[in-house]
Coordinates of C-alpha atoms and ligand atoms in Angstrom, one line a residue:
M1 CA 62.8 -12.6 -26.1
G2 CA 60.8 -14.9 -23.9
K3 CA 61.7 -18.4 -22.9
L4 CA 61.1 -21.0 -25.6
L5 CA 58.4 -23.6 -24.9
W6 CA 60.4 -26.3 -26.7
G7 CA 63.9 -25.1 -26.5
T8 CA 65.7 -27.7 -24.3
P9 CA 66.1 -31.4 -24.5
K10 CA 63.9 -31.8 -21.4
D11 CA 61.1 -29.7 -23.1
L12 CA 61.4 -31.7 -26.2
R13 CA 61.0 -34.9 -24.3
T14 CA 57.9 -33.6 -22.6
L15 CA 56.5 -32.4 -25.9
L16 CA 57.2 -35.8 -27.6
C17 CA 55.5 -37.7 -24.7
E18 CA 52.5 -35.4 -25.0
L19 CA 52.2 -35.9 -28.8
V20 CA 52.5 -39.7 -28.3
S21 CA 49.8 -39.6 -25.6
W22 CA 47.4 -38.3 -28.1
E23 CA 46.9 -41.7 -29.7
S24 CA 46.3 -41.3 -33.5
R25 CA 46.4 -44.7 -35.1
T26 CA 45.3 -44.6 -38.7
L27 CA 41.5 -44.6 -39.1
T28 CA 40.7 -44.2 -35.4
E29 CA 38.9 -41.3 -33.6
G30 CA 42.3 -40.3 -32.2
E31 CA 43.6 -39.6 -35.7
K32 CA 40.6 -37.2 -36.2
E33 CA 41.2 -35.4 -32.9
F34 CA 45.0 -35.1 -33.2
P35 CA 45.2 -32.1 -35.6
F36 CA 43.0 -30.0 -33.3
K37 CA 45.3 -30.7 -30.4
V38 CA 48.3 -29.7 -32.5
E39 CA 46.6 -26.6 -33.6
N40 CA 45.9 -25.6 -29.9
K41 CA 49.5 -26.3 -29.1
L42 CA 50.8 -24.1 -31.8
K43 CA 48.4 -21.4 -30.7
Q44 CA 50.4 -21.1 -27.6
L45 CA 53.2 -19.5 -29.7
D46 CA 53.1 -15.7 -29.7
Y47 CA 53.6 -15.7 -33.5
F48 CA 50.3 -17.5 -34.1
K49 CA 48.6 -15.4 -31.5
Q50 CA 49.5 -12.4 -33.7
H51 CA 48.9 -14.2 -37.0
P52 CA 46.1 -16.7 -36.4
E53 CA 45.4 -16.6 -40.2
F54 CA 48.7 -18.5 -40.8
L55 CA 47.6 -21.5 -38.9
A56 CA 44.9 -23.7 -40.5
L57 CA 43.3 -27.1 -40.7
H58 CA 42.3 -28.5 -44.1
E59 CA 40.1 -31.6 -44.4
A60 CA 41.7 -34.7 -46.0
D61 CA 38.6 -37.0 -45.9
Q62 CA 36.2 -38.6 -43.4
G63 CA 36.6 -35.9 -40.8
R64 CA 40.4 -36.2 -40.9
N65 CA 42.4 -33.0 -41.2
L66 CA 45.9 -31.9 -41.9
V67 CA 47.6 -29.0 -40.2
M68 CA 49.4 -26.2 -42.0
A69 CA 51.3 -23.5 -40.2
L70 CA 53.2 -20.7 -41.9
Y71 CA 56.0 -18.7 -40.4
E72 CA 56.7 -15.8 -42.8
H73 CA 59.5 -13.3 -42.8
P74 CA 58.6 -10.0 -44.6
K75 CA 61.8 -10.0 -46.6
A76 CA 62.1 -13.6 -47.5
A77 CA 60.6 -15.5 -50.4
D78 CA 62.5 -18.8 -50.0
T79 CA 60.4 -21.3 -48.2
I80 CA 61.2 -24.6 -46.6
V81 CA 58.3 -27.0 -46.2
L82 CA 58.6 -29.2 -43.1
I83 CA 56.6 -32.4 -43.7
S84 CA 55.5 -35.0 -41.1
H85 CA 52.7 -37.5 -40.6
F86 CA 50.9 -37.8 -37.2
D87 CA 49.2 -41.1 -37.7
T88 CA 50.8 -44.3 -36.4
V89 CA 50.3 -48.0 -37.0
Q90 CA 48.1 -50.1 -34.7
T91 CA 49.2 -51.5 -31.3
E92 CA 47.9 -55.1 -30.9
E93 CA 51.4 -56.5 -30.8
Y94 CA 51.9 -54.8 -27.4
G95 CA 49.6 -57.5 -25.9
D96 CA 48.8 -56.7 -22.2
L97 CA 51.0 -53.6 -22.4
E98 CA 48.8 -52.1 -25.1
Q99 CA 47.5 -49.4 -22.7
L100 CA 51.0 -48.2 -22.2
A101 CA 52.0 -48.0 -25.9
F102 CA 51.1 -44.3 -25.8
R103 CA 52.9 -43.6 -22.4
P104 CA 56.6 -43.9 -23.3
E105 CA 58.0 -43.1 -19.9
E106 CA 55.8 -45.7 -18.2
L107 CA 56.2 -48.3 -20.9
T108 CA 60.0 -48.0 -20.8
K109 CA 59.9 -48.6 -17.1
K110 CA 57.5 -51.5 -17.3
L111 CA 59.6 -53.2 -20.0
F112 CA 62.5 -53.3 -17.5
E113 CA 60.5 -55.7 -15.4
R114 CA 60.3 -58.1 -18.2
K115 CA 63.4 -57.3 -20.1
D116 CA 64.3 -61.0 -20.5
D117 CA 61.3 -61.4 -22.9
L118 CA 62.7 -58.8 -25.3
P119 CA 64.8 -59.6 -28.3
E120 CA 68.5 -59.4 -27.5
E121 CA 69.2 -56.0 -29.2
A122 CA 66.1 -54.4 -27.7
R123 CA 67.1 -55.6 -24.2
A124 CA 70.6 -54.2 -24.5
D125 CA 69.2 -50.9 -25.7
L126 CA 66.7 -50.8 -22.9
E127 CA 69.5 -51.5 -20.3
S128 CA 71.6 -48.8 -21.8
G129 CA 69.0 -46.2 -20.8
N130 CA 69.5 -44.4 -24.1
Y131 CA 66.1 -45.3 -25.6
L132 CA 62.5 -44.3 -25.1
F133 CA 60.0 -47.0 -26.1
G134 CA 56.5 -46.4 -27.4
R135 CA 54.2 -46.3 -30.4
G136 CA 55.0 -43.3 -32.6
T137 CA 58.1 -42.2 -30.6
M138 CA 60.3 -43.0 -33.6
D139 CA 57.7 -43.1 -36.5
M140 CA 57.2 -40.2 -36.4
K141 CA 56.0 -37.9 -33.6
M142 CA 59.5 -36.9 -32.8
G143 CA 59.8 -35.5 -36.4
L144 CA 56.7 -33.4 -35.7
A145 CA 58.1 -32.3 -32.4
L146 CA 61.3 -31.2 -34.0
H147 CA 59.4 -29.2 -36.6
M148 CA 57.3 -27.5 -33.9
A149 CA 60.5 -26.6 -32.1
L150 CA 62.0 -25.2 -35.3
I151 CA 59.0 -23.0 -36.1
E152 CA 58.9 -21.7 -32.6
K153 CA 62.6 -20.8 -32.7
A154 CA 62.4 -19.2 -36.2
S155 CA 59.4 -17.1 -35.2
T156 CA 60.9 -16.1 -31.8
E157 CA 64.3 -15.2 -33.2
N158 CA 62.8 -13.7 -36.4
W159 CA 64.8 -15.9 -38.9
P160 CA 64.9 -14.5 -42.4
L161 CA 63.3 -17.3 -44.2
N162 CA 59.8 -18.9 -44.4
L163 CA 58.8 -22.2 -42.9
V164 CA 55.6 -24.2 -43.6
L165 CA 54.9 -26.8 -41.0
L166 CA 52.7 -29.5 -42.6
T167 CA 51.6 -32.5 -40.6
V168 CA 49.2 -35.0 -42.2
P169 CA 47.1 -38.1 -41.4
D170 CA 46.9 -41.4 -43.2
E171 CA 50.5 -41.8 -44.2
E172 CA 50.6 -45.4 -42.9
V173 CA 47.7 -46.5 -45.1
N174 CA 46.8 -44.5 -48.3
S175 CA 48.6 -41.1 -47.8
M176 CA 45.3 -39.4 -48.2
G177 CA 46.5 -36.5 -46.0
M178 CA 49.6 -35.8 -48.2
R179 CA 47.7 -36.2 -51.4
K180 CA 45.3 -33.5 -50.2
A181 CA 48.1 -31.4 -48.9
V182 CA 49.7 -31.1 -52.3
S183 CA 46.9 -28.9 -53.6
E184 CA 46.9 -26.8 -50.4
L185 CA 50.6 -26.2 -50.8
V186 CA 50.0 -24.9 -54.4
N187 CA 47.2 -22.6 -53.1
L188 CA 49.4 -21.3 -50.2
R189 CA 52.2 -20.6 -52.6
E190 CA 49.9 -18.5 -54.9
E191 CA 48.3 -16.7 -52.0
R192 CA 51.5 -15.7 -50.2
G193 CA 53.8 -15.4 -53.2
L194 CA 56.2 -18.0 -51.7
S195 CA 58.9 -19.9 -53.5
Y196 CA 59.4 -23.4 -52.3
K197 CA 63.1 -24.1 -51.9
M198 CA 63.0 -27.6 -50.4
F199 CA 60.6 -30.2 -49.1
F200 CA 62.0 -31.4 -45.9
N201 CA 60.8 -34.5 -44.0
S202 CA 61.9 -35.9 -40.7
E203 CA 61.0 -39.5 -40.9
P204 CA 63.3 -41.5 -38.6
A205 CA 66.7 -42.8 -39.6
F206 CA 66.5 -46.6 -39.9
S207 CA 69.4 -48.9 -39.2
Q208 CA 70.4 -50.6 -42.5
K209 CA 71.1 -53.9 -40.7
P210 CA 70.9 -55.3 -37.2
G211 CA 73.4 -53.6 -34.9
D212 CA 73.9 -50.7 -37.2
E213 CA 73.9 -47.5 -35.2
K214 CA 74.9 -45.1 -38.0
H215 CA 72.7 -42.0 -38.5
Y216 CA 71.5 -41.8 -42.1
V217 CA 70.0 -38.8 -44.0
Y218 CA 68.1 -39.4 -47.2
S219 CA 68.2 -37.4 -50.4
G220 CA 65.2 -39.3 -51.9
T221 CA 62.6 -41.9 -51.3
L222 CA 61.8 -45.3 -53.0
G223 CA 58.6 -45.5 -54.9
K224 CA 56.1 -48.3 -54.7
I225 CA 53.3 -49.5 -57.0
M226 CA 51.0 -52.5 -56.9
P227 CA 50.3 -54.4 -60.1
A228 CA 47.4 -56.7 -59.5
A229 CA 45.6 -59.4 -61.5
L230 CA 42.2 -61.0 -61.8
F231 CA 42.3 -64.6 -63.0
Y232 CA 39.1 -65.6 -64.7
G233 CA 38.9 -69.3 -65.6
K234 CA 36.0 -71.6 -66.2
E235 CA 33.9 -73.3 -63.5
T236 CA 33.2 -77.0 -63.4
H237 CA 32.3 -79.7 -60.8
V238 CA 35.1 -81.5 -59.0
G239 CA 33.9 -84.7 -60.5
E240 CA 34.6 -83.4 -64.0
P241 CA 37.8 -81.4 -63.6
L242 CA 38.7 -81.5 -67.3
K243 CA 35.6 -79.4 -68.2
G244 CA 37.0 -76.2 -66.7
M245 CA 40.1 -74.5 -65.5
T246 CA 40.5 -73.2 -62.0
A247 CA 41.7 -69.7 -61.4
N248 CA 44.2 -71.0 -58.9
Y249 CA 45.9 -73.0 -61.6
M250 CA 46.2 -69.8 -63.7
A251 CA 47.4 -67.7 -60.8
S252 CA 50.2 -70.1 -59.9
F253 CA 51.9 -69.4 -63.2
L254 CA 51.9 -65.6 -62.7
S255 CA 52.9 -65.7 -59.1
Q256 CA 55.9 -67.9 -60.0
A257 CA 56.9 -65.5 -62.7
M258 CA 56.4 -62.3 -60.5
E259 CA 58.0 -63.2 -57.2
W260 CA 61.7 -62.3 -56.9
N261 CA 61.7 -61.5 -60.6
A262 CA 65.0 -59.6 -61.2
L263 CA 63.5 -57.6 -64.1
Y264 CA 61.8 -55.5 -61.5
R265 CA 65.0 -54.6 -59.7
E266 CA 66.1 -51.1 -60.3
S267 CA 69.5 -49.7 -59.4
D268 CA 70.7 -46.2 -59.0
L269 CA 73.6 -44.5 -57.3
G270 CA 74.8 -47.8 -55.9
E271 CA 71.5 -48.7 -54.3
S272 CA 68.9 -51.3 -55.5
T273 CA 65.2 -51.8 -55.0
P274 CA 64.1 -54.9 -53.0
L275 CA 62.6 -57.6 -55.4
P276 CA 58.9 -57.9 -55.9
V277 CA 56.8 -60.3 -53.8
S278 CA 53.1 -61.1 -53.8
L279 CA 51.1 -59.5 -51.0
Q280 CA 48.0 -61.5 -51.5
Q281 CA 46.6 -64.3 -53.6
K282 CA 43.1 -65.7 -53.1
D283 CA 40.2 -67.2 -54.9
L284 CA 36.9 -65.3 -54.8
K285 CA 34.9 -68.3 -53.7
M286 CA 33.0 -67.2 -50.6
Q287 CA 32.1 -70.6 -49.2
Y288 CA 33.0 -74.2 -49.6
S289 CA 31.3 -76.1 -52.4
T290 CA 32.2 -78.7 -55.0
Q291 CA 32.1 -76.1 -57.7
T292 CA 35.7 -75.3 -58.6
P293 CA 37.0 -71.8 -58.0
Y294 CA 37.1 -70.0 -61.3
R295 CA 37.9 -66.4 -60.1
A296 CA 41.0 -65.5 -58.2
T297 CA 43.1 -62.4 -57.5
A298 CA 46.7 -61.6 -56.8
L299 CA 48.4 -58.4 -55.6
Y300 CA 52.1 -57.8 -56.1
N301 CA 54.5 -55.2 -54.5
V302 CA 57.0 -53.5 -56.8
F303 CA 59.5 -50.9 -55.6
L304 CA 60.6 -48.1 -57.9
M305 CA 63.5 -45.8 -58.5
K306 CA 63.1 -44.4 -62.0
R307 CA 60.3 -46.2 -63.6
N308 CA 56.9 -44.7 -64.0
A309 CA 53.5 -46.4 -64.0
A310 CA 53.4 -46.9 -67.8
E311 CA 56.8 -48.7 -67.8
V312 CA 55.7 -51.0 -64.9
M313 CA 52.5 -51.9 -66.8
E314 CA 54.6 -52.7 -69.9
L315 CA 56.8 -55.0 -67.9
F316 CA 53.9 -56.5 -66.0
E317 CA 52.2 -57.3 -69.2
Q318 CA 55.3 -59.0 -70.6
T319 CA 55.6 -61.1 -67.4
A320 CA 51.9 -62.0 -67.6
M321 CA 52.2 -62.9 -71.3
Q322 CA 55.0 -65.3 -70.5
A323 CA 53.1 -66.8 -67.6
A324 CA 50.1 -67.3 -69.9
T325 CA 52.3 -69.0 -72.5
M326 CA 53.6 -71.3 -69.9
C327 CA 50.1 -72.0 -68.7
N328 CA 48.8 -72.6 -72.2
T329 CA 51.7 -74.9 -73.1
A330 CA 51.2 -77.0 -69.9
Y331 CA 47.5 -77.1 -70.5
S332 CA 47.7 -78.1 -74.2
G333 CA 50.0 -80.9 -73.1
L334 CA 47.4 -82.0 -70.7
C335 CA 44.7 -81.8 -73.3
R336 CA 46.7 -84.1 -75.6
R337 CA 47.4 -86.6 -72.8
E338 CA 43.7 -86.7 -71.9
G339 CA 42.4 -86.6 -75.4
I340 CA 40.2 -83.6 -74.8
E341 CA 39.6 -80.4 -76.7
G342 CA 40.1 -78.0 -73.8
I343 CA 38.5 -74.7 -73.0
G344 CA 40.8 -72.5 -75.0
E345 CA 43.9 -70.4 -74.5
V346 CA 44.4 -68.0 -71.6
Q347 CA 44.6 -64.5 -72.8
V348 CA 46.0 -61.4 -71.1
L349 CA 44.2 -58.1 -71.1
R350 CA 44.8 -54.8 -69.4
F351 CA 42.0 -53.3 -67.3
E352 CA 41.6 -50.5 -69.8
Q353 CA 40.9 -53.0 -72.6
L354 CA 38.4 -54.9 -70.6
L355 CA 36.6 -51.6 -69.7
K356 CA 36.4 -50.6 -73.3
Y357 CA 35.1 -54.0 -74.3
A358 CA 32.5 -54.0 -71.5
E359 CA 31.3 -50.5 -72.4
A360 CA 31.0 -51.4 -76.0
K361 CA 29.0 -54.5 -75.1
R362 CA 26.8 -53.2 -72.3
G363 CA 26.9 -49.5 -72.6
V364 CA 28.7 -46.8 -70.7
R365 CA 25.8 -46.1 -68.3
F366 CA 25.4 -49.7 -67.3
V367 CA 29.1 -50.0 -66.6
S368 CA 29.3 -46.9 -64.5
K369 CA 26.3 -48.0 -62.5
L370 CA 28.0 -51.3 -61.9
K371 CA 31.1 -49.5 -60.7
A372 CA 29.1 -47.2 -58.5
E373 CA 27.5 -50.2 -56.7
I374 CA 30.9 -51.5 -55.7
L375 CA 32.3 -48.1 -54.7
A376 CA 29.3 -47.7 -52.3
H377 CA 30.7 -50.4 -50.0
P378 CA 32.7 -48.6 -47.3
E379 CA 33.6 -51.9 -45.7
W380 CA 35.8 -52.8 -48.7
D381 CA 39.2 -51.2 -49.0
E382 CA 40.7 -49.7 -52.2
R383 CA 42.3 -52.9 -53.1
E384 CA 39.2 -55.0 -52.8
K385 CA 37.1 -52.5 -54.6
S386 CA 39.6 -52.4 -57.5
L387 CA 39.6 -56.2 -57.9
R388 CA 35.8 -56.5 -57.5
I389 CA 35.3 -53.9 -60.3
A390 CA 37.4 -56.0 -62.7
D391 CA 35.5 -59.1 -61.5
K392 CA 32.1 -57.6 -62.1
L393 CA 33.1 -56.5 -65.6
M394 CA 34.4 -60.0 -66.4
I395 CA 31.2 -61.6 -65.3
Q396 CA 29.5 -59.4 -67.9
C397 CA 32.1 -60.4 -70.5
H398 CA 32.8 -64.1 -69.7
E399 CA 33.3 -64.9 -73.4
L400 CA 36.8 -63.4 -72.9
A401 CA 37.7 -66.2 -70.4
P402 CA 40.0 -67.8 -69.7
A403 CA 41.8 -64.5 -69.1
I404 CA 44.1 -62.6 -66.8
I405 CA 43.1 -59.0 -66.3
L406 CA 46.0 -56.7 -65.3
L407 CA 45.4 -53.6 -63.2
F408 CA 46.9 -51.3 -60.5
A409 CA 45.6 -51.3 -57.0
P410 CA 46.2 -48.3 -54.7
P411 CA 48.3 -46.9 -53.2
Y412 CA 51.0 -45.6 -55.6
Y413 CA 54.1 -43.8 -54.3
P414 CA 56.3 -42.4 -57.1
A415 CA 60.0 -42.5 -56.4
V416 CA 61.8 -39.2 -55.9
N417 CA 65.5 -38.4 -55.7
S418 CA 67.5 -35.2 -55.3
S419 CA 71.0 -36.6 -54.7
E420 CA 72.5 -34.7 -57.6
D421 CA 70.9 -31.4 -56.8
P422 CA 73.7 -29.0 -55.8
F423 CA 71.6 -27.3 -53.1
I424 CA 70.8 -30.7 -51.4
M425 CA 74.5 -31.6 -51.6
E426 CA 75.3 -28.4 -49.7
C427 CA 72.6 -29.1 -47.2
I428 CA 73.9 -32.6 -46.5
A429 CA 77.4 -31.2 -46.0
T430 CA 76.0 -28.7 -43.5
V431 CA 74.2 -31.4 -41.7
K432 CA 77.3 -33.6 -41.6
R433 CA 79.3 -30.7 -40.1
A434 CA 76.7 -30.1 -37.5
A435 CA 76.6 -33.8 -36.6
A436 CA 80.4 -33.9 -36.3
E437 CA 80.3 -31.1 -33.8
K438 CA 78.3 -33.5 -31.6
G439 CA 80.6 -36.4 -32.4
I440 CA 78.1 -38.1 -34.6
E441 CA 78.8 -39.6 -38.0
V442 CA 76.2 -39.1 -40.6
D443 CA 75.9 -41.1 -43.8
Q444 CA 73.9 -40.4 -46.9
V445 CA 71.4 -42.8 -48.3
H446 CA 69.9 -42.0 -51.7
Y447 CA 66.5 -43.6 -51.4
F448 CA 64.6 -43.8 -48.1
N449 CA 63.5 -47.4 -47.8
G450 CA 60.5 -46.9 -45.6
L451 CA 58.2 -45.1 -48.1
C452 CA 57.1 -41.6 -47.2
D453 CA 55.1 -38.6 -48.2
L454 CA 57.9 -37.0 -50.1
S455 CA 56.7 -39.2 -53.0
Y456 CA 54.0 -36.6 -53.7
V457 CA 56.3 -33.6 -54.4
N458 CA 58.9 -32.8 -56.9
Y459 CA 57.2 -35.1 -59.4
S460 CA 58.6 -35.6 -62.8
D461 CA 57.3 -37.9 -65.5
P462 CA 58.4 -36.9 -69.0
G463 CA 56.6 -39.8 -70.6
N464 CA 53.2 -39.0 -69.0
G465 CA 53.3 -42.4 -67.4
W466 CA 50.6 -41.4 -65.0
S467 CA 47.9 -41.7 -67.7
S468 CA 48.5 -45.4 -67.8
Y469 CA 48.0 -45.4 -64.1
E470 CA 44.7 -43.6 -64.4
R471 CA 43.4 -45.9 -67.1
N472 CA 44.3 -49.1 -65.3
T473 CA 43.3 -48.2 -61.8
P474 CA 39.6 -49.3 -61.5
V475 CA 38.9 -47.0 -58.6
W476 CA 40.6 -44.0 -60.2
G477 CA 38.9 -40.6 -59.7
K478 CA 36.2 -42.1 -57.4
T479 CA 37.7 -43.2 -54.2
Y480 CA 41.4 -42.9 -55.1
S481 CA 43.3 -40.2 -57.0
I482 CA 46.7 -38.7 -57.1
P483 CA 47.0 -35.0 -57.9
F484 CA 49.7 -35.4 -60.6
A485 CA 49.2 -32.0 -62.1
D486 CA 49.7 -30.2 -58.8
M487 CA 52.6 -32.5 -58.0
L488 CA 54.3 -31.3 -61.1
E489 CA 53.8 -27.7 -59.8
L490 CA 55.8 -28.5 -56.6
Q491 CA 59.2 -28.5 -58.1
A492 CA 61.9 -28.3 -55.3
P493 CA 64.4 -30.9 -54.1
V494 CA 63.7 -33.2 -51.2
L495 CA 65.7 -34.1 -48.1
N496 CA 64.9 -36.3 -45.1
V497 CA 66.7 -35.8 -41.8
G498 CA 65.1 -37.3 -38.7
P499 CA 66.1 -38.8 -35.4
F500 CA 67.6 -42.2 -35.0
G501 CA 65.4 -45.1 -33.8
K502 CA 64.8 -48.8 -34.2
D503 CA 62.0 -51.3 -34.9
A504 CA 59.4 -49.0 -36.3
H505 CA 56.0 -50.9 -36.5
Q506 CA 57.1 -53.4 -33.8
Y507 CA 56.3 -53.3 -30.1
T508 CA 60.0 -52.6 -29.5
E509 CA 59.7 -49.3 -31.4
R510 CA 62.2 -47.0 -29.7
L511 CA 63.8 -43.7 -30.1
H512 CA 67.4 -42.8 -29.3
M513 CA 67.1 -40.0 -26.8
D514 CA 70.3 -38.1 -27.4
S515 CA 69.7 -38.3 -31.1
A516 CA 66.2 -37.0 -30.8
F517 CA 66.6 -34.3 -28.1
V518 CA 70.2 -33.2 -28.7
H519 CA 71.9 -34.2 -32.0
T520 CA 69.1 -33.9 -34.5
P521 CA 67.8 -30.6 -33.2
H522 CA 71.3 -29.2 -33.5
M523 CA 71.5 -30.6 -37.1
L524 CA 68.2 -29.1 -38.1
E525 CA 68.9 -25.8 -36.6
S526 CA 72.3 -25.5 -38.1
L527 CA 70.9 -26.4 -41.5
M528 CA 68.1 -23.8 -41.3
K529 CA 70.4 -21.1 -40.0
S530 CA 72.8 -21.7 -42.9
L531 CA 69.9 -21.2 -45.2
C532 CA 69.1 -17.9 -43.4
K533 CA 72.6 -16.7 -44.0
K534 CA 72.2 -17.3 -47.7
V535 CA 68.9 -15.4 -47.7
L536 CA 70.6 -12.5 -46.0
E537 CA 73.4 -12.5 -48.5
T538 CA 71.0 -12.3 -51.4
V539 CA 68.8 -9.7 -49.7
Q540 CA 71.7 -7.3 -49.1
Ligands
ZN1 ZN1 56.7 -42.8 -40.9

């Protein structure tokens, strides 16, 4: 048995720094190049020299690829899928140190020279010498490094189980990589006759509050969905305000009703979702004029635990109806006071209703042409395209105004939870034991609060809630889709065990080195070996 490439803490540190040095911010050239570099790195392993067919790149979109590497034992069917993402968020917040964001060793040294500028906790961590700073160290190139080390060890020592290493782009924006990977996972399973036993991610463990140094493992992940609205009022001149209704006036009622609305809070296993907030609210007036803004949009963030898309749309509609009633009551009071007739009552429509109306009025071909024109603008993101499609349809159907059109804007991350799965309970017990051997206390959290790609496996949706999502997402099937059918195929519990770090997405992003290079590798190896033992018992 030869020496392992990534078998010691020192080797892991070098590997991590190399992965970080391959900058791969979402939607940059680096993100496109990264998978080829990982592929080359994995080709250094004897196993993939002998089995080049088990190492493959698959295109996600726009020249971005995901990497899939399979280690297969001839006697094992049980397969653990190791999931990571290799894209990172942007780096502007590093300021003049931006060049060093991808050179952790240098950055950590450089920060020492200006440690007094750092927030208190980050400065103390820097001085402790226990942390390595840099973009992607924590979120989540260390997770990938750990998976690479696992597959190396498994293949060198001939572990009796199968591992799929899957690393994807675009997790930080739209999860295009993982949504593509779902179908590839189904294909691979069919081709090789695998049985997926667990989907295992190594997103970093986040502290739950400032100063919290506990190491958490996660047996599920929160979901997220974005209800959005187009407000379509009636234009007028500022000199005659009573002749119209601004979209801003309408929007103010819904935003009041949505933000912090406790109806959207879900609780499960002693944990709760954060409350909804608005992510954006703007009018669609491109330049200043004395015409009043009569079209506006709003985007809301809603976290999920159990609810599916159909249930959120129901709830959103209720909230919007109440907001419209409040708006109509206030407006009719104003009409009485001013002795005017008014422009009519605000009504609430789902996007699917507007679409049906528009198709009946203008024809299906006209409507799909209009959609295609908007989708042809690469400079607009999925959210802007969604709202613009609703807007263009309303322009064709302005007799429906004043109206609030309800829709979903991408992305959508369904919630997943395996806390009550006996296999996951056992896995967590094993991880806790392994951590205790290193003097580390591990706590379980039921829902990972950072959002992650586990959302796209182990899907269950008894009420077919996804169909409501499809019908009310204007860009559905064109520039955005979710492989719900394939997700239903990937039925296996989920678990996330990753290294401890702090301040993901901030310039003080840092990784706890003992956790990353010593404790977590031990936890992961102990877990995988305990699974091997089980496989051996069933084989014999
Ligand atoms: Zn991440």
